[in-house]
């Protein structure tokens, strides 16, 4: 899959990955996909360091360091291959081999303050498609003027029948009622089996 074949809206990674998971779960792509996951990245402080970011024309340091409140990527295991990562905001190859992505985006060997260390909610793609719901209210500017922090996608909101917005529940690594398993960086590789 090429980056150009993916729907992309800057600052709406959760929806970008939802649409990517949808593509991966339908023919013809589903025929070569063994497993796919949406991976939410955050921590208790909502300050997670991710390197090699550059999407959306945003300004980053020379190494592409971004401190996100949360970020969402997609992992895919194609038949008879190791998992790869699809990150629509990275400057790394698209897709990137899992180990290379971890090494360059999270720098596990570096000394990083605990307040910037990532935790991951790993959700099977089909489960993500069944449960994700966003009215985009988390992207409204404070003050009640109805303006968005970043321009929203042109397509309608992705809402379940209940109309519930569960974006921040997915990002909450302490909320164990949400789908998926929450792991730390050393456990991420084993979660993608």
PDB file of C-alpha atoms in Angstrom:
ATOM      1  CA  UNK A   1       0.000   0.000   0.000  1.00  0.00           C
ATOM      2  CA  UNK A   2       1.297   3.436  -0.896  1.00  0.00           C
ATOM      3  CA  UNK A   3       0.935   6.583   1.161  1.00  0.00           C
ATOM      4  CA  UNK A   4      -0.831   8.242  -1.781  1.00  0.00           C
ATOM      5  CA  UNK A   5      -3.614   5.625  -1.641  1.00  0.00           C
ATOM      6  CA  UNK A   6      -4.449   6.545   1.969  1.00  0.00           C
ATOM      7  CA  UNK A   7      -6.925   9.194   3.066  1.00  0.00           C
ATOM      8  CA  UNK A   8      -5.033  11.780   5.138  1.00  0.00           C
ATOM      9  CA  UNK A   9      -6.064  14.790   7.191  1.00  0.00           C
ATOM     10  CA  UNK A  10      -3.401  16.485   9.306  1.00  0.00           C
ATOM     11  CA  UNK A  11      -3.989  16.166  13.079  1.00  0.00           C
ATOM     12  CA  UNK A  12      -6.711  13.514  12.673  1.00  0.00           C
ATOM     13  CA  UNK A  13      -4.490  10.421  12.948  1.00  0.00           C
ATOM     14  CA  UNK A  14      -7.231   8.404  14.671  1.00  0.00           C
ATOM     15  CA  UNK A  15      -9.520   8.851  11.663  1.00  0.00           C
ATOM     16  CA  UNK A  16      -6.697   8.346   9.158  1.00  0.00           C
ATOM     17  CA  UNK A  17      -5.937   4.989  10.773  1.00  0.00           C
ATOM     18  CA  UNK A  18      -9.636   4.084  10.939  1.00  0.00           C
ATOM     19  CA  UNK A  19      -9.887   4.546   7.160  1.00  0.00           C
ATOM     20  CA  UNK A  20      -6.640   2.646   6.618  1.00  0.00           C
ATOM     21  CA  UNK A  21      -7.934  -0.265   8.727  1.00  0.00           C
ATOM     22  CA  UNK A  22     -11.128  -0.217   6.674  1.00  0.00           C
ATOM     23  CA  UNK A  23      -9.098  -0.573   3.463  1.00  0.00           C
ATOM     24  CA  UNK A  24      -7.005  -3.388   4.951  1.00  0.00           C
ATOM     25  CA  UNK A  25     -10.070  -5.355   6.072  1.00  0.00           C
ATOM     26  CA  UNK A  26     -11.711  -5.335   2.619  1.00  0.00           C
ATOM     27  CA  UNK A  27     -10.767  -7.185  -0.582  1.00  0.00           C
ATOM     28  CA  UNK A  28      -8.428  -7.114  -2.345  1.00  0.00           C
ATOM     29  CA  UNK A  29      -6.049  -6.036   0.476  1.00  0.00           C
ATOM     30  CA  UNK A  30      -7.606  -8.326   3.081  1.00  0.00           C
ATOM     31  CA  UNK A  31      -6.514 -11.362   1.063  1.00  0.00           C
ATOM     32  CA  UNK A  32      -2.827 -10.740   1.837  1.00  0.00           C
ATOM     33  CA  UNK A  33      -3.269  -9.400   5.395  1.00  0.00           C
ATOM     34  CA  UNK A  34      -2.836 -11.932   8.173  1.00  0.00           C
ATOM     35  CA  UNK A  35      -3.488  -9.408  10.979  1.00  0.00           C
ATOM     36  CA  UNK A  36      -3.833  -5.646  11.329  1.00  0.00           C
ATOM     37  CA  UNK A  37      -3.990  -3.391  14.367  1.00  0.00           C
ATOM     38  CA  UNK A  38      -4.693   0.224  15.239  1.00  0.00           C
ATOM     39  CA  UNK A  39      -2.126   1.338  17.814  1.00  0.00           C
ATOM     40  CA  UNK A  40      -2.871   4.294  20.073  1.00  0.00           C
ATOM     41  CA  UNK A  41       0.239   5.886  21.574  1.00  0.00           C
ATOM     42  CA  UNK A  42      -0.026   8.062  24.676  1.00  0.00           C
ATOM     43  CA  UNK A  43       0.741   8.050  28.395  1.00  0.00           C
ATOM     44  CA  UNK A  44      -0.772   9.202  31.665  1.00  0.00           C
ATOM     45  CA  UNK A  45       0.504  12.774  31.099  1.00  0.00           C
ATOM     46  CA  UNK A  46      -0.615  13.014  27.441  1.00  0.00           C
ATOM     47  CA  UNK A  47       2.997  13.951  26.567  1.00  0.00           C
ATOM     48  CA  UNK A  48       4.506  11.219  24.435  1.00  0.00           C
ATOM     49  CA  UNK A  49       7.748  11.776  22.503  1.00  0.00           C
ATOM     50  CA  UNK A  50       7.802  10.451  18.929  1.00  0.00           C
ATOM     51  CA  UNK A  51      10.724  11.126  16.603  1.00  0.00           C
ATOM     52  CA  UNK A  52      10.775  11.284  12.817  1.00  0.00           C
ATOM     53  CA  UNK A  53       7.435  13.059  12.612  1.00  0.00           C
ATOM     54  CA  UNK A  54       6.779  15.567   9.872  1.00  0.00           C
ATOM     55  CA  UNK A  55       3.244  15.248   8.616  1.00  0.00           C
ATOM     56  CA  UNK A  56       0.896  18.094   8.000  1.00  0.00           C
ATOM     57  CA  UNK A  57       3.562  20.697   7.310  1.00  0.00           C
ATOM     58  CA  UNK A  58       4.078  21.277  11.045  1.00  0.00           C
ATOM     59  CA  UNK A  59       7.368  22.578  12.439  1.00  0.00           C
ATOM     60  CA  UNK A  60       9.473  20.018  14.294  1.00  0.00           C
ATOM     61  CA  UNK A  61      13.110  19.990  15.379  1.00  0.00           C
ATOM     62  CA  UNK A  62      15.766  18.679  12.978  1.00  0.00           C
ATOM     63  CA  UNK A  63      15.157  15.099  14.165  1.00  0.00           C
ATOM     64  CA  UNK A  64      11.402  15.361  13.721  1.00  0.00           C
ATOM     65  CA  UNK A  65      10.651  15.215  17.451  1.00  0.00           C
ATOM     66  CA  UNK A  66       6.992  15.761  18.262  1.00  0.00           C
ATOM     67  CA  UNK A  67       5.435  15.605  21.707  1.00  0.00           C
ATOM     68  CA  UNK A  68       1.892  14.407  21.107  1.00  0.00           C
ATOM     69  CA  UNK A  69      -0.999  14.122  23.534  1.00  0.00           C
ATOM     70  CA  UNK A  70      -1.676  10.954  21.555  1.00  0.00           C
ATOM     71  CA  UNK A  71      -0.795   9.520  18.176  1.00  0.00           C
ATOM     72  CA  UNK A  72      -2.312   6.619  16.224  1.00  0.00           C
ATOM     73  CA  UNK A  73      -0.517   4.309  13.798  1.00  0.00           C
ATOM     74  CA  UNK A  74      -1.360   1.043  12.064  1.00  0.00           C
ATOM     75  CA  UNK A  75       0.570  -2.234  12.237  1.00  0.00           C
ATOM     76  CA  UNK A  76       0.088  -4.924   9.605  1.00  0.00           C
ATOM     77  CA  UNK A  77       1.330  -8.482   9.415  1.00  0.00           C
ATOM     78  CA  UNK A  78       1.157  -9.680   5.849  1.00  0.00           C
ATOM     79  CA  UNK A  79       1.220 -13.426   5.239  1.00  0.00           C
ATOM     80  CA  UNK A  80       4.682 -14.933   5.838  1.00  0.00           C
ATOM     81  CA  UNK A  81       6.226 -11.559   6.737  1.00  0.00           C
ATOM     82  CA  UNK A  82       7.181  -9.617   9.851  1.00  0.00           C
ATOM     83  CA  UNK A  83       4.891  -6.756  10.912  1.00  0.00           C
ATOM     84  CA  UNK A  84       5.246  -3.318   9.350  1.00  0.00           C
ATOM     85  CA  UNK A  85       4.110   0.085  10.581  1.00  0.00           C
ATOM     86  CA  UNK A  86       2.025   2.564   8.625  1.00  0.00           C
ATOM     87  CA  UNK A  87       2.425   6.025  10.171  1.00  0.00           C
ATOM     88  CA  UNK A  88       0.954   8.716   7.956  1.00  0.00           C
ATOM     89  CA  UNK A  89       2.834  11.428   9.878  1.00  0.00           C
ATOM     90  CA  UNK A  90       6.332   9.949   9.782  1.00  0.00           C
ATOM     91  CA  UNK A  91       9.312  10.870   7.648  1.00  0.00           C
ATOM     92  CA  UNK A  92      10.408   7.219   7.812  1.00  0.00           C
ATOM     93  CA  UNK A  93       9.686   4.843   4.915  1.00  0.00           C
ATOM     94  CA  UNK A  94       6.026   3.948   4.389  1.00  0.00           C
ATOM     95  CA  UNK A  95       5.575   1.263   5.544  1.00  0.00           C
ATOM     96  CA  UNK A  96       8.490   0.756   7.939  1.00  0.00           C
ATOM     97  CA  UNK A  97       9.599  -2.584   9.375  1.00  0.00           C
ATOM     98  CA  UNK A  98       8.372  -2.769  12.986  1.00  0.00           C
ATOM     99  CA  UNK A  99      11.809  -3.006  14.633  1.00  0.00           C
ATOM    100  CA  UNK A 100      13.249  -0.148  12.544  1.00  0.00           C
ATOM    101  CA  UNK A 101      10.236   2.036  13.312  1.00  0.00           C
ATOM    102  CA  UNK A 102      10.520   1.372  17.059  1.00  0.00           C
ATOM    103  CA  UNK A 103      14.257   2.100  17.035  1.00  0.00           C
ATOM    104  CA  UNK A 104      13.947   5.383  15.138  1.00  0.00           C
ATOM    105  CA  UNK A 105      10.583   6.723  16.341  1.00  0.00           C
ATOM    106  CA  UNK A 106      10.826   5.833  20.057  1.00  0.00           C
ATOM    107  CA  UNK A 107      14.586   5.489  20.668  1.00  0.00           C
ATOM    108  CA  UNK A 108      14.394   2.725  23.284  1.00  0.00           C
ATOM    109  CA  UNK A 109      18.140   3.002  24.019  1.00  0.00           C
ATOM    110  CA  UNK A 110      17.942   6.732  24.823  1.00  0.00           C
ATOM    111  CA  UNK A 111      17.472   8.117  28.293  1.00  0.00           C
ATOM    112  CA  UNK A 112      13.986   9.626  28.137  1.00  0.00           C
ATOM    113  CA  UNK A 113      12.142  11.112  31.098  1.00  0.00           C
ATOM    114  CA  UNK A 114       9.274   8.895  32.211  1.00  0.00           C
ATOM    115  CA  UNK A 115       6.770  11.681  31.481  1.00  0.00           C
ATOM    116  CA  UNK A 116       7.581  11.320  27.751  1.00  0.00           C
ATOM    117  CA  UNK A 117       7.714   7.510  27.503  1.00  0.00           C
ATOM    118  CA  UNK A 118       5.030   5.889  25.356  1.00  0.00           C
ATOM    119  CA  UNK A 119       2.378   3.369  26.244  1.00  0.00           C
ATOM    120  CA  UNK A 120       0.418   1.607  23.543  1.00  0.00           C
ATOM    121  CA  UNK A 121      -3.181   0.470  23.180  1.00  0.00           C
ATOM    122  CA  UNK A 122      -3.054  -2.300  20.571  1.00  0.00           C
ATOM    123  CA  UNK A 123      -6.490  -2.895  19.027  1.00  0.00           C
ATOM    124  CA  UNK A 124      -7.252  -5.454  16.319  1.00  0.00           C
ATOM    125  CA  UNK A 125      -8.353  -3.615  13.174  1.00  0.00           C
ATOM    126  CA  UNK A 126     -11.842  -5.127  13.003  1.00  0.00           C
ATOM    127  CA  UNK A 127     -12.415  -4.353  16.676  1.00  0.00           C
ATOM    128  CA  UNK A 128     -11.305  -0.772  16.042  1.00  0.00           C
ATOM    129  CA  UNK A 129     -13.731  -0.442  13.133  1.00  0.00           C
ATOM    130  CA  UNK A 130     -16.572  -1.720  15.338  1.00  0.00           C
ATOM    131  CA  UNK A 131     -15.814   0.515  18.337  1.00  0.00           C
ATOM    132  CA  UNK A 132     -14.207   3.799  17.261  1.00  0.00           C
ATOM    133  CA  UNK A 133     -16.504   6.836  17.332  1.00  0.00           C
ATOM    134  CA  UNK A 134     -15.682  10.536  17.044  1.00  0.00           C
ATOM    135  CA  UNK A 135     -17.789  13.669  16.820  1.00  0.00           C
ATOM    136  CA  UNK A 136     -14.493  15.649  16.610  1.00  0.00           C
ATOM    137  CA  UNK A 137     -15.394  17.714  19.693  1.00  0.00           C
ATOM    138  CA  UNK A 138     -11.921  17.021  21.126  1.00  0.00           C
ATOM    139  CA  UNK A 139     -10.541  19.157  18.264  1.00  0.00           C
ATOM    140  CA  UNK A 140     -12.593  22.273  19.064  1.00  0.00           C
ATOM    141  CA  UNK A 141     -10.723  25.322  20.340  1.00  0.00           C
ATOM    142  CA  UNK A 142     -11.311  26.208  23.974  1.00  0.00           C
ATOM    143  CA  UNK A 143     -13.756  29.039  24.511  1.00  0.00           C
ATOM    144  CA  UNK A 144     -16.819  27.616  22.819  1.00  0.00           C
ATOM    145  CA  UNK A 145     -16.580  29.467  19.509  1.00  0.00           C
ATOM    146  CA  UNK A 146     -16.999  26.300  17.475  1.00  0.00           C
ATOM    147  CA  UNK A 147     -13.639  26.707  15.716  1.00  0.00           C
ATOM    148  CA  UNK A 148     -11.394  23.702  15.197  1.00  0.00           C
ATOM    149  CA  UNK A 149      -7.743  23.562  16.248  1.00  0.00           C
ATOM    150  CA  UNK A 150      -7.025  21.950  12.862  1.00  0.00           C
ATOM    151  CA  UNK A 151      -9.223  21.836   9.779  1.00  0.00           C
ATOM    152  CA  UNK A 152     -11.427  18.718  10.016  1.00  0.00           C
ATOM    153  CA  UNK A 153     -11.733  16.095   7.284  1.00  0.00           C
ATOM    154  CA  UNK A 154     -14.202  16.796   4.481  1.00  0.00           C
ATOM    155  CA  UNK A 155     -16.108  13.534   5.055  1.00  0.00           C
ATOM    156  CA  UNK A 156     -18.745  13.134   7.816  1.00  0.00           C
ATOM    157  CA  UNK A 157     -17.775  12.218  11.376  1.00  0.00           C
ATOM    158  CA  UNK A 158     -17.185   8.533  12.063  1.00  0.00           C
ATOM    159  CA  UNK A 159     -19.904   7.856  14.628  1.00  0.00           C
ATOM    160  CA  UNK A 160     -21.406   4.708  16.065  1.00  0.00           C
ATOM    161  CA  UNK A 161     -25.175   4.567  16.474  1.00  0.00           C
ATOM    162  CA  UNK A 162     -24.852   5.759  20.095  1.00  0.00           C
ATOM    163  CA  UNK A 163     -23.205   8.982  18.902  1.00  0.00           C
ATOM    164  CA  UNK A 164     -20.676   8.642  21.722  1.00  0.00           C
ATOM    165  CA  UNK A 165     -17.290  10.285  21.204  1.00  0.00           C
ATOM    166  CA  UNK A 166     -14.718   7.829  22.594  1.00  0.00           C
ATOM    167  CA  UNK A 167     -11.474   9.320  21.249  1.00  0.00           C
ATOM    168  CA  UNK A 168     -10.081  10.308  24.629  1.00  0.00           C
ATOM    169  CA  UNK A 169     -11.086   6.945  26.114  1.00  0.00           C
ATOM    170  CA  UNK A 170      -8.933   5.195  23.497  1.00  0.00           C
ATOM    171  CA  UNK A 171      -6.084   7.590  24.370  1.00  0.00           C
ATOM    172  CA  UNK A 172      -6.465   6.925  28.113  1.00  0.00           C
ATOM    173  CA  UNK A 173      -3.952   4.170  28.843  1.00  0.00           C
ATOM    174  CA  UNK A 174      -5.526   3.618  32.277  1.00  0.00           C
ATOM    175  CA  UNK A 175      -9.009   2.908  30.857  1.00  0.00           C
ATOM    176  CA  UNK A 176      -9.091  -0.868  30.641  1.00  0.00           C
ATOM    177  CA  UNK A 177     -12.754  -0.934  29.572  1.00  0.00           C
ATOM    178  CA  UNK A 178     -11.788   0.060  26.021  1.00  0.00           C
ATOM    179  CA  UNK A 179     -10.875  -2.544  23.387  1.00  0.00           C
ATOM    180  CA  UNK A 180      -7.321  -3.737  22.999  1.00  0.00           C
ATOM    181  CA  UNK A 181      -4.403  -4.438  25.268  1.00  0.00           C
ATOM    182  CA  UNK A 182      -2.258  -1.701  26.854  1.00  0.00           C
ATOM    183  CA  UNK A 183       1.488  -2.373  26.818  1.00  0.00           C
ATOM    184  CA  UNK A 184       4.783  -0.570  27.307  1.00  0.00           C
ATOM    185  CA  UNK A 185       7.497  -0.265  24.662  1.00  0.00           C
ATOM    186  CA  UNK A 186       9.382  -3.490  25.557  1.00  0.00           C
ATOM    187  CA  UNK A 187       6.111  -5.462  25.253  1.00  0.00           C
ATOM    188  CA  UNK A 188       4.937  -3.950  21.961  1.00  0.00           C
ATOM    189  CA  UNK A 189       6.609  -6.477  19.648  1.00  0.00           C
ATOM    190  CA  UNK A 190       5.101  -9.471  21.468  1.00  0.00           C
ATOM    191  CA  UNK A 191       1.644  -7.826  21.364  1.00  0.00           C
ATOM    192  CA  UNK A 192       1.820  -7.850  17.560  1.00  0.00           C
ATOM    193  CA  UNK A 193       1.754 -11.620  17.068  1.00  0.00           C
TER     194      UNK A 193
END
